Amino acid sequence: MRVHSPFKHGLFSGIFFTLTAFLLCILSFDLNAGFSGSLIGNQLLTKDEGTLYGGGINIRNDFPKKFGLRNTFITADLFAAANRENKGEHDEVTRFYAPLSVGLEYRFQLFRTNFYIVPSFSAGAAYFKLMKPKKFGYFYDYSQTDTQTGIAPYAAANASILWIASQKYMFSISAGYESPLFSSKAKGLKGFMFTASIGYNFSGINRGVGYD
């Protein structure tokens, strides 16, 4: 069994994320908003499918400040996570999971420092692929593979600790809960998520470091 790229089986997700990133860039440069991107690594402790590891990208735009909403950011996230049990054995199980979401985050400054508590909420869609030995009643036929794929609605809520190290660089760690919705096939993938990221500010200035 193989772990596949989300852009091969989830082309729609890849295209949608690209368009979202492009839109946020346009908002950033045309409207003088701040735009930043982050590389993330994450660990998912799922309900029934074990621990998945992966990584992805996050982009942020502070366009809401145009409407007086300070310290509020529009976000877009795409990550992929996977695991493999009993690799190379007759009962090998492979799981692949790629959520795409758009949301909002708000930054609470800690004691006038460059550290922030950041709650966030996002929603979107998640592509999943589960490959397991085929089951007939109470028995497994290890010569056949039961492959389940699909796209389900997705939601996540997180709380992060953000350190704005300079006008260009920022670091964060976060913990939260994520879940595919309304899908009996993917329900075992919901669970707790832990993330670490490093971000770079492409336009504007990082709030909290000389920000007016």
Short mmCIF file of C-alpha atoms in Angstrom, two decimals:
data_model
loop_
_atom_site.label_atom_id
_atom_site.label_comp_id
_atom_site.label_asym_id
_atom_site.label_seq_id
_atom_site.Cartn_x
_atom_site.Cartn_y
_atom_site.Cartn_z
CA MET A 1 0.00 0.00 0.00
CA ARG A 2 1.19 3.51 -0.74
CA VAL A 3 0.60 6.94 0.71
CA HIS A 4 -0.49 9.27 -2.08
CA SER A 5 -0.19 12.97 -2.60
CA PRO A 6 -3.27 15.07 -1.81
CA PHE A 7 -2.84 16.91 -5.08
CA LYS A 8 -3.23 13.70 -7.09
CA HIS A 9 -6.42 12.51 -5.42
CA GLY A 10 -7.56 15.86 -4.02
CA LEU A 11 -6.93 18.15 -6.98
CA PHE A 12 -9.89 20.33 -6.01
CA SER A 13 -8.32 21.00 -2.61
CA GLY A 14 -5.03 22.01 -4.18
CA ILE A 15 -6.68 24.36 -6.67
CA PHE A 16 -8.92 25.91 -4.03
CA PHE A 17 -6.01 26.53 -1.67
CA THR A 18 -3.98 28.11 -4.47
CA LEU A 19 -6.85 30.44 -5.32
CA THR A 20 -7.31 31.33 -1.64
CA ALA A 21 -3.61 32.12 -1.27
CA PHE A 22 -3.72 34.23 -4.43
CA LEU A 23 -6.74 36.17 -3.15
CA LEU A 24 -5.06 36.90 0.18
CA CYS A 25 -1.94 38.09 -1.65
CA ILE A 26 -4.07 40.45 -3.75
CA LEU A 27 -5.71 41.78 -0.59
CA SER A 28 -2.29 42.22 0.99
CA PHE A 29 -0.60 44.20 -1.75
CA ASP A 30 -3.56 46.10 -3.20
CA LEU A 31 -5.01 47.09 0.16
CA ASN A 32 -1.74 47.48 2.10
CA ALA A 33 -2.63 44.62 4.44
CA GLY A 34 -0.09 42.35 6.11
CA PHE A 35 0.52 38.91 4.60
CA SER A 36 2.52 36.09 6.16
CA GLY A 37 3.09 32.40 5.56
CA SER A 38 4.14 29.55 7.83
CA LEU A 39 5.49 26.05 7.50
CA ILE A 40 3.84 23.73 10.00
CA GLY A 41 4.50 20.30 11.41
CA ASN A 42 1.72 18.50 13.24
CA GLN A 43 0.69 15.43 15.18
CA LEU A 44 -2.89 14.15 15.26
CA LEU A 45 -4.13 11.90 18.07
CA THR A 46 -7.23 10.51 16.40
CA LYS A 47 -10.17 8.71 17.92
CA ASP A 48 -9.86 5.37 16.12
CA GLU A 49 -7.07 5.65 13.54
CA GLY A 50 -4.02 6.04 15.76
CA THR A 51 -1.45 8.84 15.63
CA LEU A 52 -0.89 10.61 12.31
CA TYR A 53 2.12 12.82 11.53
CA GLY A 54 2.39 15.43 8.82
CA GLY A 55 2.99 18.98 7.79
CA GLY A 56 1.70 21.77 5.61
CA ILE A 57 1.38 25.50 5.13
CA ASN A 58 -0.58 28.33 6.71
CA ILE A 59 -1.18 31.84 5.38
CA ARG A 60 -2.51 34.87 7.26
CA ASN A 61 -3.82 38.24 6.21
CA ASP A 62 -4.81 41.13 8.49
CA PHE A 63 -7.40 42.58 6.10
CA PRO A 64 -10.04 42.77 8.92
CA LYS A 65 -8.15 45.78 10.35
CA LYS A 66 -9.66 47.78 7.45
CA PHE A 67 -12.97 47.39 9.29
CA GLY A 68 -11.55 48.30 12.71
CA LEU A 69 -10.95 44.68 13.79
CA ARG A 70 -7.45 44.93 15.21
CA ASN A 71 -5.36 41.84 15.95
CA THR A 72 -7.77 39.76 13.84
CA PHE A 73 -6.48 37.68 10.92
CA ILE A 74 -8.00 35.70 8.08
CA THR A 75 -6.23 32.34 7.80
CA ALA A 76 -5.99 29.52 5.30
CA ASP A 77 -4.46 26.14 6.14
CA LEU A 78 -3.58 23.05 4.16
CA PHE A 79 -1.80 20.10 5.72
CA ALA A 80 -1.42 16.40 5.06
CA ALA A 81 -0.93 13.70 7.70
CA ALA A 82 -0.53 9.95 7.43
CA ASN A 83 0.44 6.77 9.22
CA ARG A 84 1.08 3.15 8.35
CA GLU A 85 0.63 0.16 10.62
CA ASN A 86 2.30 -3.23 10.14
CA LYS A 87 4.30 -2.04 7.14
CA GLY A 88 4.97 -4.83 4.67
CA GLU A 89 2.80 -7.32 6.57
CA HIS A 90 -0.38 -9.02 5.40
CA ASP A 91 -2.46 -6.86 7.75
CA GLU A 92 -0.92 -3.53 6.72
CA VAL A 93 -3.13 -0.46 7.27
CA THR A 94 -2.50 2.92 5.61
CA ARG A 95 -4.22 6.20 6.41
CA PHE A 96 -3.94 9.55 4.62
CA TYR A 97 -5.70 12.77 5.63
CA ALA A 98 -5.53 16.24 4.03
CA PRO A 99 -7.76 19.01 5.43
CA LEU A 100 -8.10 22.40 3.77
CA SER A 101 -9.68 25.18 5.84
CA VAL A 102 -10.24 28.93 6.05
CA GLY A 103 -10.82 30.71 9.34
CA LEU A 104 -10.16 33.55 11.75
CA GLU A 105 -7.69 34.07 14.59
CA TYR A 106 -7.39 36.74 17.27
CA ARG A 107 -4.19 37.70 19.11
CA PHE A 108 -4.22 38.54 22.83
CA GLN A 109 -0.94 40.21 23.81
CA LEU A 110 0.74 38.98 27.00
CA PHE A 111 1.85 41.84 29.26
CA ARG A 112 3.06 44.13 26.45
CA THR A 113 5.57 41.55 25.28
CA ASN A 114 6.01 39.96 21.86
CA PHE A 115 4.18 36.84 23.06
CA TYR A 116 0.50 36.26 22.27
CA ILE A 117 -2.25 33.81 23.07
CA VAL A 118 -4.07 33.11 19.81
CA PRO A 119 -7.45 31.32 19.69
CA SER A 120 -8.62 30.37 16.22
CA PHE A 121 -11.42 28.61 14.42
CA SER A 122 -11.48 27.27 10.87
CA ALA A 123 -13.73 25.27 8.59
CA GLY A 124 -13.42 23.70 5.18
CA ALA A 125 -13.12 20.24 3.64
CA ALA A 126 -10.91 17.22 4.27
CA TYR A 127 -9.81 14.55 1.82
CA PHE A 128 -9.21 11.13 3.35
CA LYS A 129 -8.01 7.72 2.17
CA LEU A 130 -8.08 4.59 4.34
CA MET A 131 -6.65 1.28 3.12
CA LYS A 132 -7.23 -1.83 5.23
CA PRO A 133 -7.63 -5.59 4.74
CA LYS A 134 -11.13 -6.37 3.52
CA LYS A 135 -13.50 -7.62 6.19
CA PHE A 136 -16.30 -10.14 5.65
CA GLY A 137 -18.45 -10.40 8.75
CA TYR A 138 -16.09 -11.25 11.61
CA PHE A 139 -13.22 -12.32 9.35
CA TYR A 140 -10.57 -10.55 7.28
CA ASP A 141 -9.45 -11.49 3.77
CA TYR A 142 -5.84 -10.30 3.78
CA SER A 143 -5.52 -10.90 0.03
CA GLN A 144 -7.94 -8.03 -0.64
CA THR A 145 -7.77 -4.35 0.28
CA ASP A 146 -10.74 -2.28 1.37
CA THR A 147 -10.07 1.28 0.16
CA GLN A 148 -12.26 4.11 1.40
CA THR A 149 -11.83 7.61 0.03
CA GLY A 150 -13.86 10.77 0.14
CA ILE A 151 -14.14 14.44 0.97
CA ALA A 152 -15.95 15.50 4.14
CA PRO A 153 -16.76 18.88 5.72
CA TYR A 154 -14.12 19.82 8.29
CA ALA A 155 -13.81 22.07 11.34
CA ALA A 156 -11.05 22.81 13.82
CA ALA A 157 -10.50 24.97 16.91
CA ASN A 158 -7.04 25.76 18.28
CA ALA A 159 -5.22 27.82 20.88
CA SER A 160 -1.66 28.90 20.16
CA ILE A 161 1.26 30.60 21.84
CA LEU A 162 2.84 32.95 19.31
CA TRP A 163 6.24 34.61 19.59
CA ILE A 164 6.90 37.48 17.18
CA ALA A 165 10.68 37.37 17.03
CA SER A 166 11.15 40.24 14.57
CA GLN A 167 9.39 42.19 11.84
CA LYS A 168 9.81 39.20 9.57
CA TYR A 169 9.91 36.02 11.68
CA MET A 170 7.47 34.41 14.09
CA PHE A 171 7.19 31.05 15.85
CA SER A 172 4.22 29.30 17.41
CA ILE A 173 3.01 26.12 19.07
CA SER A 174 -0.64 25.17 19.30
CA ALA A 175 -3.07 22.55 20.54
CA GLY A 176 -6.65 22.00 19.51
CA TYR A 177 -9.36 19.68 18.30
CA GLU A 178 -10.22 18.86 14.70
CA SER A 179 -12.94 16.77 13.11
CA PRO A 180 -14.30 15.72 9.74
CA LEU A 181 -18.08 16.17 9.81
CA PHE A 182 -21.08 14.16 8.61
CA SER A 183 -19.00 11.21 7.38
CA SER A 184 -19.24 7.76 8.92
CA LYS A 185 -16.13 6.66 6.99
CA ALA A 186 -13.95 9.49 8.29
CA LYS A 187 -15.30 9.86 11.82
CA GLY A 188 -12.38 7.89 13.28
CA LEU A 189 -9.99 10.64 12.13
CA LYS A 190 -11.28 13.27 14.53
CA GLY A 191 -9.16 14.03 17.56
CA PHE A 192 -6.60 16.30 19.17
CA MET A 193 -4.02 18.11 17.07
CA PHE A 194 -0.65 19.55 18.12
CA THR A 195 1.26 21.91 15.82
CA ALA A 196 4.57 23.77 15.67
CA SER A 197 5.29 26.39 13.03
CA ILE A 198 7.77 28.94 11.77
CA GLY A 199 6.39 31.94 9.88
CA TYR A 200 7.70 34.68 7.62
CA ASN A 201 6.08 38.08 7.05
CA PHE A 202 5.94 38.91 3.33
CA SER A 203 4.24 42.31 3.50
CA GLY A 204 3.27 44.85 6.13
CA ILE A 205 4.82 44.58 9.60
CA ASN A 206 4.36 42.06 12.38
CA ARG A 207 1.93 43.32 14.97
CA GLY A 208 3.50 43.72 18.35
CA VAL A 209 6.89 44.84 17.00
CA GLY A 210 6.53 48.56 16.44
CA TYR A 211 2.96 48.18 15.23
CA ASP A 212 0.73 51.21 15.49
#
